Amino acid sequence: MQDEMEEPVLKKGSLPDVVPSKMYTVTVENVSTNYKFFEAGAVAVPDGESEAGPAFPGHSFTFSFHAGPAHKLSFATMYGLSNDGFYAPSGQGIALYDNGTPVTGNITSQIMLWDAGTQMNQMPGPDNPHNGADTDDPVQLMSEVGDGYDYGTVATNLKVMLDYNGGHMFTVTIEVLAGATTAVSPVAWVVHSMENPIFEAGMTDWDKGLEDLAETGNPGPLSHYLTWNSGYVSPVAPVLWAVHEKDEMPIFTANTPDRGEGLELLAETGNPGDLAASLISMDYNAGAYAIPDGSNAAGPLFPGDKYTFSVDAKPNQYLSIASMLGNSNDIFFAFGDGGIKLAFGNDIEDITHEVMLWDAGTEVNEYPGTKSMDEDEGGLVRLLDDGFTYPAVDKIIKVTIHKNKK
């Protein structure tokens, strides 16, 4: 008689109650270019003309630009019948807002005649040979040079008007008055927050193009330098993170209003604290990280800075993050509303392509970099689509992840 079959024996033993978690390290880096200035350009064609050239008495140059409350305007235009004289405001520039209100009107009183210090002065006027000896003197007010020549006054030669067009756009008109003693050259201009973007009084020329403008009226080299160093710069705010299950949307749901759990504060101020507390209270594995690598204090990421932090997660869980685009009204970085699956190995993997710019829909957007108001929007959380132009995500931020070796 055949023996009864024995009960099979399990070889793998009992399963643990909790699947061991894995620790992942995430790095968020601000990779944006640290531009010196905000906007810059040149205008070479006088109003009403079709070709580049100087503006003679009775003619003018006009240019427009964007600016926020922290910005100032500087420009330079050659006193055409001189060796190296130029009109410009002081190194501090012209303030464009007064307690948040755009400045408009006649700003001629803020314009001065300067000597670039690069060429010996000769008698100004139509007979000026423009062949003075090269010099290496400091930039100074023409009135302090003491060359004994008559250049007229700014008020009798120019009228400079500042207009506000709305939407953070301004227009400047530089009019050469009918009785002026000179024409003026094409204009190089820059919007800035730092002082002395074009020159510094008492210092020699920096060889960035001012000499060309002041001696020949050519704004090209100076404008190229200013434009090359101008652009949108934004800090990246502290990072909110949450580990969650598939199909969960812990931070937001696309195309629906903000839930009132802290995203508005994060997207408008950069503070992730309320949202982190809300998620933790709902039993999410969540938190926030705010200390740049190499620093002992919390703060945003400026160009070149990075956050490095770790999170625990079980196999097949998902990760969501959120971080404000600092120089905005309510724009934030995040993956899709469902996050990304944590299925990464020990090698560092660049996941920046998973990051998108989102609009929290809580505050009306303004021209990038010019934030000056807090106007409630009452909109939806959505992919950024406000009609303005922003740098690509990978030009601002880089996000990498890897699983730590056990």
Short mmCIF file of C-alpha atoms in Angstrom, two decimals:
data_model
loop_
_atom_site.label_atom_id
_atom_site.label_comp_id
_atom_site.label_asym_id
_atom_site.label_seq_id
_atom_site.Cartn_x
_atom_site.Cartn_y
_atom_site.Cartn_z
CA MET A 1 0.00 0.00 0.00
CA GLN A 2 1.37 3.39 -0.98
CA ASP A 3 2.38 5.65 1.88
CA GLU A 4 0.30 8.75 2.37
CA MET A 5 1.89 11.80 0.79
CA GLU A 6 3.69 13.99 3.36
CA GLU A 7 2.61 17.59 3.87
CA PRO A 8 4.99 19.84 1.92
CA VAL A 9 7.36 21.99 3.99
CA LEU A 10 7.77 25.71 3.25
CA LYS A 11 11.41 26.49 2.63
CA LYS A 12 11.23 30.33 2.83
CA GLY A 13 9.97 30.72 6.35
CA SER A 14 7.42 33.25 7.52
CA LEU A 15 7.11 36.70 5.92
CA PRO A 16 7.80 39.76 8.06
CA ASP A 17 4.86 41.88 9.11
CA VAL A 18 6.47 45.03 7.63
CA VAL A 19 8.35 45.10 4.36
CA PRO A 20 11.71 46.81 5.02
CA SER A 21 11.84 50.36 3.74
CA LYS A 22 14.57 51.80 1.57
CA MET A 23 16.19 55.17 2.11
CA TYR A 24 16.44 57.45 -0.91
CA THR A 25 18.64 60.52 -1.17
CA VAL A 26 17.27 63.48 -3.12
CA THR A 27 19.27 66.48 -4.28
CA VAL A 28 17.65 69.72 -5.44
CA GLU A 29 20.04 72.25 -7.00
CA ASN A 30 19.55 75.78 -8.30
CA VAL A 31 21.37 75.67 -11.64
CA SER A 32 20.20 79.02 -12.98
CA THR A 33 22.60 81.64 -14.29
CA ASN A 34 23.34 84.32 -11.72
CA TYR A 35 22.70 87.32 -13.96
CA LYS A 36 23.86 90.73 -12.75
CA PHE A 37 21.04 92.71 -14.32
CA PHE A 38 17.35 92.28 -15.15
CA GLU A 39 16.87 93.70 -18.68
CA ALA A 40 19.06 95.63 -21.08
CA GLY A 41 19.15 96.85 -24.63
CA ALA A 42 19.93 99.70 -26.98
CA VAL A 43 18.03 102.06 -29.23
CA ALA A 44 19.86 103.31 -32.29
CA VAL A 45 17.15 104.73 -34.57
CA PRO A 46 15.78 108.16 -33.63
CA ASP A 47 12.00 108.50 -33.44
CA GLY A 48 10.51 109.02 -36.87
CA GLU A 49 13.67 107.94 -38.68
CA SER A 50 14.38 104.73 -40.57
CA GLU A 51 18.13 104.42 -40.04
CA ALA A 52 20.42 104.35 -37.05
CA GLY A 53 22.16 107.56 -36.14
CA PRO A 54 22.31 110.41 -33.65
CA ALA A 55 19.32 112.40 -32.48
CA PHE A 56 19.81 116.02 -33.48
CA PRO A 57 18.10 119.00 -31.82
CA GLY A 58 14.36 118.61 -32.18
CA HIS A 59 14.57 114.79 -32.33
CA SER A 60 14.44 112.01 -29.74
CA PHE A 61 15.09 108.40 -28.79
CA THR A 62 12.41 106.21 -27.17
CA PHE A 63 12.76 102.79 -25.53
CA SER A 64 10.62 100.57 -23.30
CA PHE A 65 11.42 98.00 -20.63
CA HIS A 66 9.96 95.99 -17.74
CA ALA A 67 10.80 96.58 -14.10
CA GLY A 68 9.62 95.72 -10.59
CA PRO A 69 9.76 97.70 -7.35
CA ALA A 70 13.34 96.62 -6.60
CA HIS A 71 14.64 97.77 -9.98
CA LYS A 72 16.27 100.97 -11.18
CA LEU A 73 17.13 102.31 -14.63
CA SER A 74 20.50 103.42 -15.96
CA PHE A 75 21.42 104.51 -19.49
CA ALA A 76 24.20 106.27 -21.35
CA THR A 77 24.23 108.40 -24.49
CA MET A 78 27.18 110.35 -25.92
CA TYR A 79 27.35 114.13 -25.94
CA GLY A 80 28.02 113.95 -29.66
CA LEU A 81 30.17 117.04 -30.11
CA SER A 82 32.65 116.13 -27.38
CA ASN A 83 35.59 113.77 -27.02
CA ASP A 84 34.27 111.39 -24.35
CA GLY A 85 31.35 113.11 -22.69
CA PHE A 86 28.14 111.20 -22.03
CA TYR A 87 24.80 111.72 -20.35
CA ALA A 88 23.73 109.27 -17.66
CA PRO A 89 22.15 109.17 -14.21
CA SER A 90 24.33 108.53 -11.17
CA GLY A 91 25.64 105.03 -10.51
CA GLN A 92 22.63 104.34 -8.29
CA GLY A 93 20.31 104.68 -11.28
CA ILE A 94 16.79 106.08 -11.42
CA ALA A 95 14.23 104.66 -8.99
CA LEU A 96 11.18 103.43 -10.90
CA TYR A 97 8.76 102.98 -8.00
CA ASP A 98 7.91 105.12 -4.99
CA ASN A 99 6.51 102.89 -2.21
CA GLY A 100 5.14 100.53 -4.85
CA THR A 101 3.73 103.24 -7.12
CA PRO A 102 5.34 103.60 -10.59
CA VAL A 103 7.28 106.83 -11.02
CA THR A 104 6.30 108.94 -14.03
CA GLY A 105 7.01 112.39 -15.41
CA ASN A 106 10.04 114.54 -16.11
CA ILE A 107 13.26 112.92 -14.80
CA THR A 108 15.71 115.29 -16.50
CA SER A 109 16.99 116.51 -13.13
CA GLN A 110 18.42 113.03 -12.48
CA ILE A 111 20.57 113.10 -15.62
CA MET A 112 24.13 114.45 -15.56
CA LEU A 113 26.94 115.04 -18.04
CA TRP A 114 29.92 112.81 -17.32
CA ASP A 115 33.49 112.56 -18.62
CA ALA A 116 34.56 108.96 -19.33
CA GLY A 117 38.21 109.84 -18.68
CA THR A 118 39.42 107.97 -21.74
CA GLN A 119 40.36 110.86 -24.05
CA MET A 120 41.73 114.36 -23.56
CA ASN A 121 38.97 116.91 -24.01
CA GLN A 122 38.96 119.38 -26.89
CA MET A 123 36.68 122.28 -27.69
CA PRO A 124 33.15 120.78 -27.99
CA GLY A 125 31.24 121.64 -31.13
CA PRO A 126 31.03 120.81 -34.84
CA ASP A 127 34.73 121.55 -35.35
CA ASN A 128 35.89 119.14 -32.64
CA PRO A 129 38.52 116.91 -34.34
CA HIS A 130 37.90 114.07 -31.85
CA ASN A 131 41.60 113.22 -31.80
CA GLY A 132 42.51 114.01 -28.21
CA ALA A 133 45.23 111.97 -26.57
CA ASP A 134 44.20 108.76 -24.81
CA THR A 135 43.91 109.09 -21.06
CA ASP A 136 43.30 106.77 -18.15
CA ASP A 137 41.48 109.14 -15.84
CA PRO A 138 38.54 108.27 -13.62
CA VAL A 139 34.94 108.75 -14.71
CA GLN A 140 33.74 112.01 -13.20
CA LEU A 141 31.19 114.72 -13.65
CA MET A 142 32.13 117.03 -16.52
CA SER A 143 31.67 119.96 -14.15
CA GLU A 144 34.52 118.57 -12.02
CA VAL A 145 36.96 118.14 -14.92
CA GLY A 146 37.72 121.84 -15.12
CA ASP A 147 38.59 121.96 -18.84
CA GLY A 148 37.03 125.42 -19.22
CA TYR A 149 34.73 124.44 -22.10
CA ASP A 150 31.03 125.23 -22.37
CA TYR A 151 28.80 122.17 -22.75
CA GLY A 152 25.56 123.95 -22.00
CA THR A 153 23.39 122.46 -19.24
CA VAL A 154 21.44 119.24 -19.11
CA ALA A 155 18.21 121.22 -18.73
CA THR A 156 18.86 123.29 -21.88
CA ASN A 157 20.02 120.30 -23.94
CA LEU A 158 17.69 117.46 -22.95
CA LYS A 159 14.24 116.60 -21.73
CA VAL A 160 13.86 113.05 -20.38
CA MET A 161 10.37 111.71 -19.71
CA LEU A 162 9.37 108.50 -17.93
CA ASP A 163 5.94 106.98 -18.65
CA TYR A 164 4.23 103.91 -17.21
CA ASN A 165 2.39 101.67 -19.68
CA GLY A 166 0.94 99.18 -17.19
CA GLY A 167 1.96 95.57 -16.70
CA HIS A 168 5.30 96.67 -15.23
CA MET A 169 6.33 98.26 -18.54
CA PHE A 170 7.87 101.73 -18.68
CA THR A 171 8.81 103.97 -21.61
CA VAL A 172 11.59 106.56 -21.64
CA THR A 173 11.82 109.38 -24.18
CA ILE A 174 15.07 111.32 -24.46
CA GLU A 175 14.34 114.51 -26.39
CA VAL A 176 17.14 116.73 -27.69
CA LEU A 177 15.80 120.25 -27.26
CA ALA A 178 15.67 122.64 -30.19
CA GLY A 179 18.32 124.93 -28.67
CA ALA A 180 20.70 122.14 -27.63
CA THR A 181 24.46 122.58 -28.12
CA THR A 182 24.88 118.99 -29.36
CA ALA A 183 23.27 115.92 -30.83
CA VAL A 184 23.27 112.74 -28.73
CA SER A 185 24.21 109.24 -29.77
CA PRO A 186 22.18 106.02 -29.73
CA VAL A 187 21.42 104.87 -26.19
CA ALA A 188 22.49 101.81 -24.17
CA TRP A 189 20.20 101.07 -21.20
CA VAL A 190 19.90 98.57 -18.35
CA VAL A 191 17.38 97.72 -15.61
CA HIS A 192 19.18 96.68 -12.44
CA SER A 193 19.10 96.40 -8.67
CA MET A 194 22.83 96.58 -7.95
CA GLU A 195 24.62 99.92 -8.10
CA ASN A 196 27.01 101.11 -10.81
CA PRO A 197 26.03 98.83 -13.71
CA ILE A 198 27.75 101.02 -16.33
CA PHE A 199 30.43 102.95 -14.44
CA GLU A 200 31.47 104.05 -10.97
CA ALA A 201 32.29 107.68 -10.33
CA GLY A 202 35.92 108.12 -9.30
CA MET A 203 36.99 104.83 -10.94
CA THR A 204 38.53 104.34 -14.37
CA ASP A 205 36.44 102.87 -17.18
CA TRP A 206 35.93 99.08 -16.88
CA ASP A 207 36.49 98.40 -20.58
CA LYS A 208 32.96 97.01 -21.00
CA GLY A 209 31.96 99.31 -23.85
CA LEU A 210 31.53 102.72 -22.23
CA GLU A 211 34.64 104.06 -23.99
CA ASP A 212 33.21 103.15 -27.41
CA LEU A 213 29.93 104.87 -26.58
CA ALA A 214 31.49 107.97 -25.03
CA GLU A 215 34.09 108.48 -27.79
CA THR A 216 32.27 107.32 -30.94
CA GLY A 217 28.58 107.12 -30.02
CA ASN A 218 28.47 103.36 -30.68
CA PRO A 219 26.31 101.65 -28.02
CA GLY A 220 26.95 98.16 -29.39
CA PRO A 221 29.76 96.86 -27.14
CA LEU A 222 28.23 98.31 -23.97
CA SER A 223 24.76 97.05 -24.85
CA HIS A 224 26.16 93.59 -25.65
CA TYR A 225 27.85 93.42 -22.24
CA LEU A 226 24.72 94.57 -20.41
CA THR A 227 22.39 92.27 -22.36
CA TRP A 228 24.69 89.25 -21.99
CA ASN A 229 24.59 89.73 -18.23
CA SER A 230 20.83 90.35 -17.97
CA GLY A 231 18.05 87.88 -17.34
CA TYR A 232 15.56 86.33 -14.97
CA VAL A 233 17.06 85.07 -11.70
CA SER A 234 15.08 83.32 -9.00
CA PRO A 235 15.88 81.59 -5.73
CA VAL A 236 14.41 78.13 -5.16
CA ALA A 237 12.49 77.85 -1.91
CA PRO A 238 12.73 75.05 0.71
CA VAL A 239 11.36 71.70 -0.47
CA LEU A 240 8.22 69.96 0.76
CA TRP A 241 8.22 66.17 0.29
CA ALA A 242 5.70 63.40 0.84
CA VAL A 243 5.86 59.62 0.39
CA HIS A 244 2.52 58.08 -0.54
CA GLU A 245 0.73 55.28 -2.33
CA LYS A 246 -0.20 55.00 -5.99
CA ASP A 247 -3.16 57.14 -7.08
CA GLU A 248 -2.84 59.39 -4.02
CA MET A 249 -2.40 63.11 -4.60
CA PRO A 250 -1.14 64.50 -1.31
CA ILE A 251 -0.20 68.04 -2.36
CA PHE A 252 -2.71 69.07 -5.03
CA THR A 253 -5.04 67.81 -7.72
CA ALA A 254 -4.50 69.33 -11.15
CA ASN A 255 -7.23 71.64 -12.45
CA THR A 256 -9.01 71.94 -9.10
CA PRO A 257 -8.79 74.74 -6.50
CA ASP A 258 -6.15 74.69 -3.76
CA ARG A 259 -7.35 72.61 -0.80
CA GLY A 260 -6.38 75.15 1.85
CA GLU A 261 -3.88 72.81 3.52
CA GLY A 262 -0.77 74.95 3.09
CA LEU A 263 0.02 74.96 -0.63
CA GLU A 264 -0.97 78.61 -0.95
CA LEU A 265 1.57 79.62 1.71
CA LEU A 266 4.24 77.50 0.02
CA ALA A 267 3.52 78.84 -3.48
CA GLU A 268 3.24 82.51 -2.45
CA THR A 269 5.92 82.80 0.25
CA GLY A 270 8.13 79.72 -0.10
CA ASN A 271 7.27 78.47 3.41
CA PRO A 272 6.43 74.73 3.34
CA GLY A 273 5.75 74.48 7.07
CA ASP A 274 1.95 74.51 7.08
CA LEU A 275 1.67 72.01 4.25
CA ALA A 276 4.17 69.65 5.88
CA ALA A 277 2.23 69.82 9.16
CA SER A 278 -1.05 69.15 7.35
CA LEU A 279 0.32 66.09 5.58
CA ILE A 280 1.87 64.70 8.74
CA SER A 281 -1.45 65.15 10.55
CA MET A 282 -3.03 63.01 7.82
CA ASP A 283 -0.46 60.25 8.55
CA TYR A 284 1.67 60.86 5.46
CA ASN A 285 5.39 60.24 5.67
CA ALA A 286 6.19 63.86 4.89
CA GLY A 287 8.48 66.73 5.78
CA ALA A 288 10.36 69.77 4.52
CA TYR A 289 14.01 70.55 3.97
CA ALA A 290 15.46 74.06 4.10
CA ILE A 291 19.21 74.04 4.84
CA PRO A 292 21.47 74.51 1.80
CA ASP A 293 24.47 72.19 1.68
CA GLY A 294 27.42 73.75 3.50
CA SER A 295 25.21 76.09 5.52
CA ASN A 296 24.06 75.96 9.12
CA ALA A 297 20.98 78.09 8.57
CA ALA A 298 17.71 77.59 6.75
CA GLY A 299 17.17 79.58 3.59
CA PRO A 300 16.41 79.42 -0.14
CA LEU A 301 18.73 78.16 -2.84
CA PHE A 302 20.52 80.79 -4.86
CA PRO A 303 22.37 79.90 -8.09
CA GLY A 304 24.93 77.20 -7.32
CA ASP A 305 23.32 76.12 -4.01
CA LYS A 306 21.70 72.74 -3.35
CA TYR A 307 19.61 70.82 -0.79
CA THR A 308 20.43 67.18 -0.05
CA PHE A 309 17.99 65.15 2.06
CA SER A 310 16.83 61.56 2.53
CA VAL A 311 13.40 59.92 2.72
CA ASP A 312 12.29 56.41 3.71
CA ALA A 313 9.88 54.51 1.50
CA LYS A 314 8.63 50.99 0.89
CA PRO A 315 8.81 49.30 -2.51
CA ASN A 316 6.36 50.69 -5.05
CA GLN A 317 5.55 53.80 -3.05
CA TYR A 318 5.52 57.25 -4.65
CA LEU A 319 7.26 60.56 -3.96
CA SER A 320 5.85 64.06 -4.38
CA ILE A 321 7.71 67.33 -3.86
CA ALA A 322 6.88 71.04 -4.03
CA SER A 323 9.09 74.13 -3.94
CA MET A 324 8.26 77.75 -4.79
CA LEU A 325 9.86 79.51 -7.74
CA GLY A 326 10.97 82.27 -5.42
CA ASN A 327 10.77 85.25 -7.76
CA SER A 328 7.11 84.74 -8.67
CA ASN A 329 3.62 85.27 -7.32
CA ASP A 330 2.42 81.69 -6.74
CA ILE A 331 4.42 79.40 -9.02
CA PHE A 332 5.96 76.19 -7.71
CA PHE A 333 8.01 73.20 -8.88
CA ALA A 334 6.43 69.76 -8.57
CA PHE A 335 6.03 66.42 -10.30
CA GLY A 336 2.56 65.56 -11.57
CA ASP A 337 -0.14 65.55 -8.91
CA GLY A 338 0.35 61.78 -8.41
CA GLY A 339 4.11 62.04 -7.86
CA ILE A 340 6.70 59.60 -9.23
CA LYS A 341 7.21 55.92 -8.42
CA LEU A 342 10.23 55.17 -6.24
CA ALA A 343 11.88 52.49 -8.35
CA PHE A 344 15.45 53.72 -8.50
CA GLY A 345 18.73 51.92 -7.93
CA ASN A 346 21.96 52.92 -6.23
CA ASP A 347 23.16 54.97 -9.18
CA ILE A 348 22.35 58.67 -9.11
CA GLU A 349 19.55 59.37 -11.57
CA ASP A 350 18.61 62.79 -12.94
CA ILE A 351 14.82 63.16 -12.67
CA THR A 352 14.61 66.84 -13.60
CA HIS A 353 12.51 65.89 -16.62
CA GLU A 354 9.78 64.83 -14.19
CA VAL A 355 9.62 68.35 -12.69
CA MET A 356 7.15 70.94 -13.99
CA LEU A 357 6.19 74.51 -13.16
CA TRP A 358 2.72 74.76 -11.64
CA ASP A 359 0.52 77.75 -10.91
CA ALA A 360 -1.26 77.50 -7.56
CA GLY A 361 -4.09 79.70 -8.86
CA THR A 362 -4.16 81.70 -5.62
CA GLU A 363 -2.53 84.95 -6.74
CA VAL A 364 -2.53 86.81 -10.07
CA ASN A 365 0.78 86.42 -11.89
CA GLU A 366 2.86 89.39 -12.97
CA TYR A 367 5.70 89.82 -15.47
CA PRO A 368 8.42 87.38 -14.30
CA GLY A 369 10.73 89.02 -11.80
CA THR A 370 8.58 92.11 -11.14
CA LYS A 371 6.31 90.94 -8.29
CA SER A 372 4.74 93.96 -6.62
CA MET A 373 1.18 93.05 -5.62
CA ASP A 374 -0.84 90.34 -3.87
CA GLU A 375 -4.06 90.14 -5.85
CA ASP A 376 -6.19 87.10 -5.06
CA GLU A 377 -6.92 84.98 -8.11
CA GLY A 378 -9.36 82.32 -6.96
CA GLY A 379 -8.22 80.04 -9.77
CA LEU A 380 -7.22 76.41 -10.20
CA VAL A 381 -3.95 74.61 -9.56
CA ARG A 382 -2.69 74.03 -13.08
CA LEU A 383 0.39 73.75 -15.24
CA LEU A 384 1.86 77.22 -15.72
CA ASP A 385 0.18 78.88 -18.70
CA ASP A 386 0.02 82.61 -17.90
CA GLY A 387 1.35 83.78 -21.28
CA PHE A 388 4.65 85.07 -19.90
CA THR A 389 8.01 83.59 -20.86
CA TYR A 390 9.99 81.71 -18.21
CA PRO A 391 13.28 79.81 -18.47
CA ALA A 392 12.92 76.07 -19.03
CA VAL A 393 12.74 74.08 -15.79
CA ASP A 394 16.13 72.50 -16.37
CA LYS A 395 17.67 75.97 -16.68
CA ILE A 396 16.58 76.75 -13.12
CA ILE A 397 16.56 73.51 -11.17
CA LYS A 398 18.16 70.06 -11.18
CA VAL A 399 16.72 67.14 -9.18
CA THR A 400 18.50 63.82 -8.71
CA ILE A 401 17.69 60.70 -6.67
CA HIS A 402 19.30 57.40 -5.70
CA LYS A 403 18.69 54.54 -3.30
CA ASN A 404 21.24 54.35 -0.52
CA LYS A 405 23.25 51.16 -0.25
CA LYS A 406 22.45 49.08 2.83
#
